[in-house]
Short mmCIF file of C-alpha atoms and ligand atoms in Angstrom, two decimals:
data_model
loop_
_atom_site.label_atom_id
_atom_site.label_comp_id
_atom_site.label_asym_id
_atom_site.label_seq_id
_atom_site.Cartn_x
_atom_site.Cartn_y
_atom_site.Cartn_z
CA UNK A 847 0.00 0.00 0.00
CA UNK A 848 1.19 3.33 -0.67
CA UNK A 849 1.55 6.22 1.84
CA UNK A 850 1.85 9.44 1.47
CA UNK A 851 4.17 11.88 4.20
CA UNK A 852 3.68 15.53 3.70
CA UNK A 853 6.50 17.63 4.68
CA UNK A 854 6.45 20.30 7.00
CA UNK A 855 9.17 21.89 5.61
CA UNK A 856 6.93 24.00 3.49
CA UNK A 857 4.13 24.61 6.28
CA UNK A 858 3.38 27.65 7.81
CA UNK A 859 6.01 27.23 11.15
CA UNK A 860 3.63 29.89 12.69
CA UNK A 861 0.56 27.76 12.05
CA UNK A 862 1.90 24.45 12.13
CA UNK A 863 -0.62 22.80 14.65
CA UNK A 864 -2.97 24.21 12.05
CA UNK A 865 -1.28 23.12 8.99
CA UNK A 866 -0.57 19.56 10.49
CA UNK A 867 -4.42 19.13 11.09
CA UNK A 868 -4.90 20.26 7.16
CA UNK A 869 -2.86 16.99 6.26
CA UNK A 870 -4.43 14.75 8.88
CA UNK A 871 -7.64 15.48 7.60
CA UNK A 872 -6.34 15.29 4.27
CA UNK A 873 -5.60 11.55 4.40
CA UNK A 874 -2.09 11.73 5.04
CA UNK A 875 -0.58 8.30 6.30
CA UNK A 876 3.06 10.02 8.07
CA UNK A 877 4.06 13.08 8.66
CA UNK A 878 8.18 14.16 6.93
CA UNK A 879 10.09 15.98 9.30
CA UNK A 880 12.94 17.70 7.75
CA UNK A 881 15.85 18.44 9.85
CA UNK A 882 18.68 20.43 8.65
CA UNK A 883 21.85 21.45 10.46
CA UNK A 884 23.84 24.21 7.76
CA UNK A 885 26.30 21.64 7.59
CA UNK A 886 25.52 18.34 5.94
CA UNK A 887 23.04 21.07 3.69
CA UNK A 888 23.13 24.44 3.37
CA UNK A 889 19.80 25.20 5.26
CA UNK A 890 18.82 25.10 8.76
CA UNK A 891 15.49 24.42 10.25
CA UNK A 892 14.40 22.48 13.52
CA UNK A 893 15.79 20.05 16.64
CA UNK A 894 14.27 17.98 18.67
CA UNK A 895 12.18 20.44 20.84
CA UNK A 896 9.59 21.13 17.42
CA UNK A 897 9.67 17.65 17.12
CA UNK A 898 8.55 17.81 21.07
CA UNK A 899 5.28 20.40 19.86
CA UNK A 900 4.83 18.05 16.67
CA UNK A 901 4.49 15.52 18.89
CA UNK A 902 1.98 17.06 21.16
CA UNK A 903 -0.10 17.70 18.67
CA UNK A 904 -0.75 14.73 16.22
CA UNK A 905 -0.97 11.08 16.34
CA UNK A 906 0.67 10.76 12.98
CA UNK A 907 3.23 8.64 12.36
CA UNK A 908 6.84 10.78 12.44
CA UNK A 909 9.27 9.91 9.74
CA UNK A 910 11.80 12.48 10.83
CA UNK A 911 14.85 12.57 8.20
CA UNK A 912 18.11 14.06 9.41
CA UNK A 913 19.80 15.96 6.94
CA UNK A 914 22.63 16.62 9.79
CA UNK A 915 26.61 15.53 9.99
CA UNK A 916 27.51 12.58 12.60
CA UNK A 917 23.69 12.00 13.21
CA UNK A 918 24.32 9.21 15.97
CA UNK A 919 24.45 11.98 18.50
CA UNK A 920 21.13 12.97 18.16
CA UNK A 921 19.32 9.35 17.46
CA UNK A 922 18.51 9.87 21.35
CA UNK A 923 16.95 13.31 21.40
CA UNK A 924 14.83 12.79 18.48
CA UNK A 925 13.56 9.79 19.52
CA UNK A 926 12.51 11.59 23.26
CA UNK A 927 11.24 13.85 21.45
CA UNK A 928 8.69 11.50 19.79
CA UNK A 929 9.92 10.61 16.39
CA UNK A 930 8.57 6.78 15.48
CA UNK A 931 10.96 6.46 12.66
CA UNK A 932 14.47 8.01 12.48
CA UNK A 933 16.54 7.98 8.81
CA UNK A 934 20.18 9.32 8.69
CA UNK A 935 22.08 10.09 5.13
CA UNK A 936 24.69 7.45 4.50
CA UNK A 937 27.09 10.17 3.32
CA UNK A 938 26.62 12.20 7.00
CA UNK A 939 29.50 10.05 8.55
CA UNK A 940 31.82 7.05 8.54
CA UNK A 941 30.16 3.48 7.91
CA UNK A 942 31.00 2.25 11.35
CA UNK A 943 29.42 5.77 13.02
CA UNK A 944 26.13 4.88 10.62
CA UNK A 945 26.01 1.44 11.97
CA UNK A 946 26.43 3.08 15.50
CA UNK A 947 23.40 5.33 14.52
CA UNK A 948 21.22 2.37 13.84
CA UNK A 949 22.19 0.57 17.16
CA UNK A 950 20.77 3.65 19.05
CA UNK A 951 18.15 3.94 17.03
CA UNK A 952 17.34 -0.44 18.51
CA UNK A 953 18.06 1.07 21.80
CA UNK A 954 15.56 4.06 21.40
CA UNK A 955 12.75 1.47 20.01
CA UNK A 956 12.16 3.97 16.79
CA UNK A 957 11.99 2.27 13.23
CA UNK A 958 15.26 2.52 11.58
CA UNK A 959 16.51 4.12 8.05
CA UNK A 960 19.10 5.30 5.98
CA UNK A 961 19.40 8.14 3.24
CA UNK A 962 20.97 8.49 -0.20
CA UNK A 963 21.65 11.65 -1.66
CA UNK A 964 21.82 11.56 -5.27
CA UNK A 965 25.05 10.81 -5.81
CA UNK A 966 24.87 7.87 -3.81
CA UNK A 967 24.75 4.05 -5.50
CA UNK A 968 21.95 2.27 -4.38
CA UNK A 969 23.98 -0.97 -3.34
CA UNK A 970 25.72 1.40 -0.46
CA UNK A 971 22.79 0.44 1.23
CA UNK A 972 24.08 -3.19 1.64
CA UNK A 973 26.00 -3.24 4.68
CA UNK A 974 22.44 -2.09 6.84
CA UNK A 975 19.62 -3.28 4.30
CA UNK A 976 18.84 -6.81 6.17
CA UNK A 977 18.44 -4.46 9.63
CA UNK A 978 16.66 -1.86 8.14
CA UNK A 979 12.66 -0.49 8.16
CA UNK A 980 12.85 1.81 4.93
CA UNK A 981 15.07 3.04 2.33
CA UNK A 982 15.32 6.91 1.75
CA UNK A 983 16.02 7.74 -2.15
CA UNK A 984 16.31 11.55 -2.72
CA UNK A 985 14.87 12.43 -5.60
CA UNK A 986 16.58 16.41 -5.36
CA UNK A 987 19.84 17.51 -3.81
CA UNK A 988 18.43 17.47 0.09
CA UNK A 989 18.37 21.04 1.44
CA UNK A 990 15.64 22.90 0.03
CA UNK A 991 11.78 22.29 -0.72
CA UNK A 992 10.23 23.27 -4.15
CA UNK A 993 12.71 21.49 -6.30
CA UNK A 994 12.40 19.87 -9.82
CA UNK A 995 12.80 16.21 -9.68
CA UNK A 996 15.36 14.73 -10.53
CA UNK A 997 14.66 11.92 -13.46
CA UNK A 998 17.47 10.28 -13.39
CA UNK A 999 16.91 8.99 -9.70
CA UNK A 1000 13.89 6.65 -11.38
CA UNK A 1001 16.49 4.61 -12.15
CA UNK A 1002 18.28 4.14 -8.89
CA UNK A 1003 15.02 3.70 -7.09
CA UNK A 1004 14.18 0.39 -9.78
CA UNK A 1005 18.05 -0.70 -8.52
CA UNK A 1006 16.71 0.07 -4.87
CA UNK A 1007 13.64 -1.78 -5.20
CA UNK A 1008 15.54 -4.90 -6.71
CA UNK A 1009 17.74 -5.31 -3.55
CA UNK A 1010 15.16 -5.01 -1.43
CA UNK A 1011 13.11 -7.91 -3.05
CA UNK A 1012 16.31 -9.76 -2.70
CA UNK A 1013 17.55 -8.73 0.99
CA UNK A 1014 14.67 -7.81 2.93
CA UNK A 1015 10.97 -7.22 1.19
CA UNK A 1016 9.07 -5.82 4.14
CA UNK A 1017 11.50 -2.98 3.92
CA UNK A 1018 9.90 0.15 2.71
CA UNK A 1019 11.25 2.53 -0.40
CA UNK A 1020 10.49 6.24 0.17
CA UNK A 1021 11.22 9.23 -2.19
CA UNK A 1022 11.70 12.82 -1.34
CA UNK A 1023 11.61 15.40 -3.17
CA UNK A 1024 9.74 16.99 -6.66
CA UNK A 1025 7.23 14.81 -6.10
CA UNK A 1026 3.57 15.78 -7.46
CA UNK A 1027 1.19 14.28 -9.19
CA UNK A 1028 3.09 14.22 -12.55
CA UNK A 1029 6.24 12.37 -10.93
CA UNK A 1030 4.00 9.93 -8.39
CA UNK A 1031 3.05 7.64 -10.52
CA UNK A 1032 6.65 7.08 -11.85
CA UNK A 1033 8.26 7.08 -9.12
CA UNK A 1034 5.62 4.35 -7.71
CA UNK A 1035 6.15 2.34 -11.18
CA UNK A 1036 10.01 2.59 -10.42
CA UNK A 1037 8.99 0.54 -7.18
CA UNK A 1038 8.46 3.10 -4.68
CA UNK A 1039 5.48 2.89 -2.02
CA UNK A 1040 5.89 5.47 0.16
CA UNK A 1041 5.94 9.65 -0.85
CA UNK A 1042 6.81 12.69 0.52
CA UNK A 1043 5.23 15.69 -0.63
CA UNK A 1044 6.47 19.25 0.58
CA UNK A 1045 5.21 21.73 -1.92
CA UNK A 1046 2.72 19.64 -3.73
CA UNK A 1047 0.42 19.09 -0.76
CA UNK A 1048 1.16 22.09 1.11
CA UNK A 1049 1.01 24.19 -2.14
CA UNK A 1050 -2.12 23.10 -3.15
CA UNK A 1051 -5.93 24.76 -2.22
CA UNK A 1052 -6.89 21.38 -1.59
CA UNK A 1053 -4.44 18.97 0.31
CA UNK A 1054 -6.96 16.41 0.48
CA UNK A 1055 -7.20 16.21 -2.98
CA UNK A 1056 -3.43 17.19 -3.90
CA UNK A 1057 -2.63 13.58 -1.00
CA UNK A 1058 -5.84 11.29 -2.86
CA UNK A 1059 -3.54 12.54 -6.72
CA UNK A 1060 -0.30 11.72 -5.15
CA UNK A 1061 -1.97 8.27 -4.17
CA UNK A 1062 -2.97 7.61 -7.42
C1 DX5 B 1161 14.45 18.34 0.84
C2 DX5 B 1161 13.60 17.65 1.88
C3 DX5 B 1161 12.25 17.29 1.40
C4 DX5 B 1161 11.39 18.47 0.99
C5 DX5 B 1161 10.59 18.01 -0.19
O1 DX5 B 1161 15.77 18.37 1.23
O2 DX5 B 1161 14.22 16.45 2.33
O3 DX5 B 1161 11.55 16.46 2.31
O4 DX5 B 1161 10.52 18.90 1.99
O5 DX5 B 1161 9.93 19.11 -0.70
P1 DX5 B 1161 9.21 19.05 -2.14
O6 DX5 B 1161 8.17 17.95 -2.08
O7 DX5 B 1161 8.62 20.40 -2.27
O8 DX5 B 1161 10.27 18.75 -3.15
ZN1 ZN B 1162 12.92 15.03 3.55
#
């Protein structure tokens, strides 16, 4: 089954009890949290105490994706803070640190993922794919909301989904970034079955109907 994760990245921040019970009603399935340090990307924009008020205020599943260098020293703060599933960018620190990241995330009882920036192979996944509860392809440079999908990534999400049938099927294969209703249902041929959706849900007059498009 598909699901669909708005991000809040391209809510109001002001309003964002308001604009979290837009999606809800909407039909989302997750909620994205983008969290950006001004290191691993060049934008900044929330720790773990919004993920605290997030928290507070929806029952929504959290799919909080750190876009942040040596993430394993915050697996523990965002998962206090109420995240349920926790994914950190393979390129954010050294293979043995990443594997540390995923230990915590055990410890911390949150679901566990990893992240590939574009420039990433898909089979770097390898090493953590038997452990792991989803698969984060980017579909844009992380950093920024409003981006044009990239096409090329179709491609390394069909190579993602093949080594998942192989090494661990109940994983899930999420893409973020450009996606709308135009890119949806390729990126869901290319094998994906779970979306975010920044500026395509929160863009729209109608999330409901922008999240019931992306769904196909
Ligand atoms: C980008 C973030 C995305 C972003 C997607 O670095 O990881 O989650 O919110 O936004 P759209 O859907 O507008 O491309
Ligand atoms: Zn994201």
């Amino acid at each position: 089954m598909i699901k669909i994760a708005p991000s809040i990245l391209s809510a109001d921040f002001a309003n964002l009890e308001r604009d979290i019970a837009r999606v809800a009603r909407g039909g989302a399935d997750w909620l994205h949290v983008d969290v950006m340090d001004g290191n691993f990307v060049p934008n900044i924009t929330l720790g773990p105490p919004v993920v605290q008020s997030v928290r507070a205020c929806t029952d929504l599943f959290l799919d909080v994706h750190l876009m942040i260098d040596k993430p394993v020293r915050y697996i523990e703060a965002f998962a206090r803070a109420g995240a349920d599933l926790i994914s950190v960018h393979l390129e954010a620190d050294h293979p043995t640190r990443i594997a540390e990241a995923l230990r915590e995330m055990d410890r911390c009882g949150v679901h566990k993922a990893v992240a590939l920036r574009p420039i990433t192979a898909a089979r770097a996944v390898l090493p953590y794919l038997e452990q792991l509860d989803l698969v984060l392809v980017m579909t844009v440079e992380p950093g920024f909301g409003g981006q044009a999908f990239m096409e090329e990534q179709l491609e390394t999400v069909a190579q993602m989904r093949a080594l998942i049938a192989r090494h661990n099927p109940a994983c899930r294969l999420e893409v973020d970034g450009g996606v709308n209703a135009k890119t949806a249902p390729r990126v869901i041929a290319a094998g994906a079955d779970t979306l975010v959706a920044g500026s395509a849900v929160y863009g729209a007059a109608d999330p409901a109907a922008a999240i019931a498009a992306l769904r196909g």
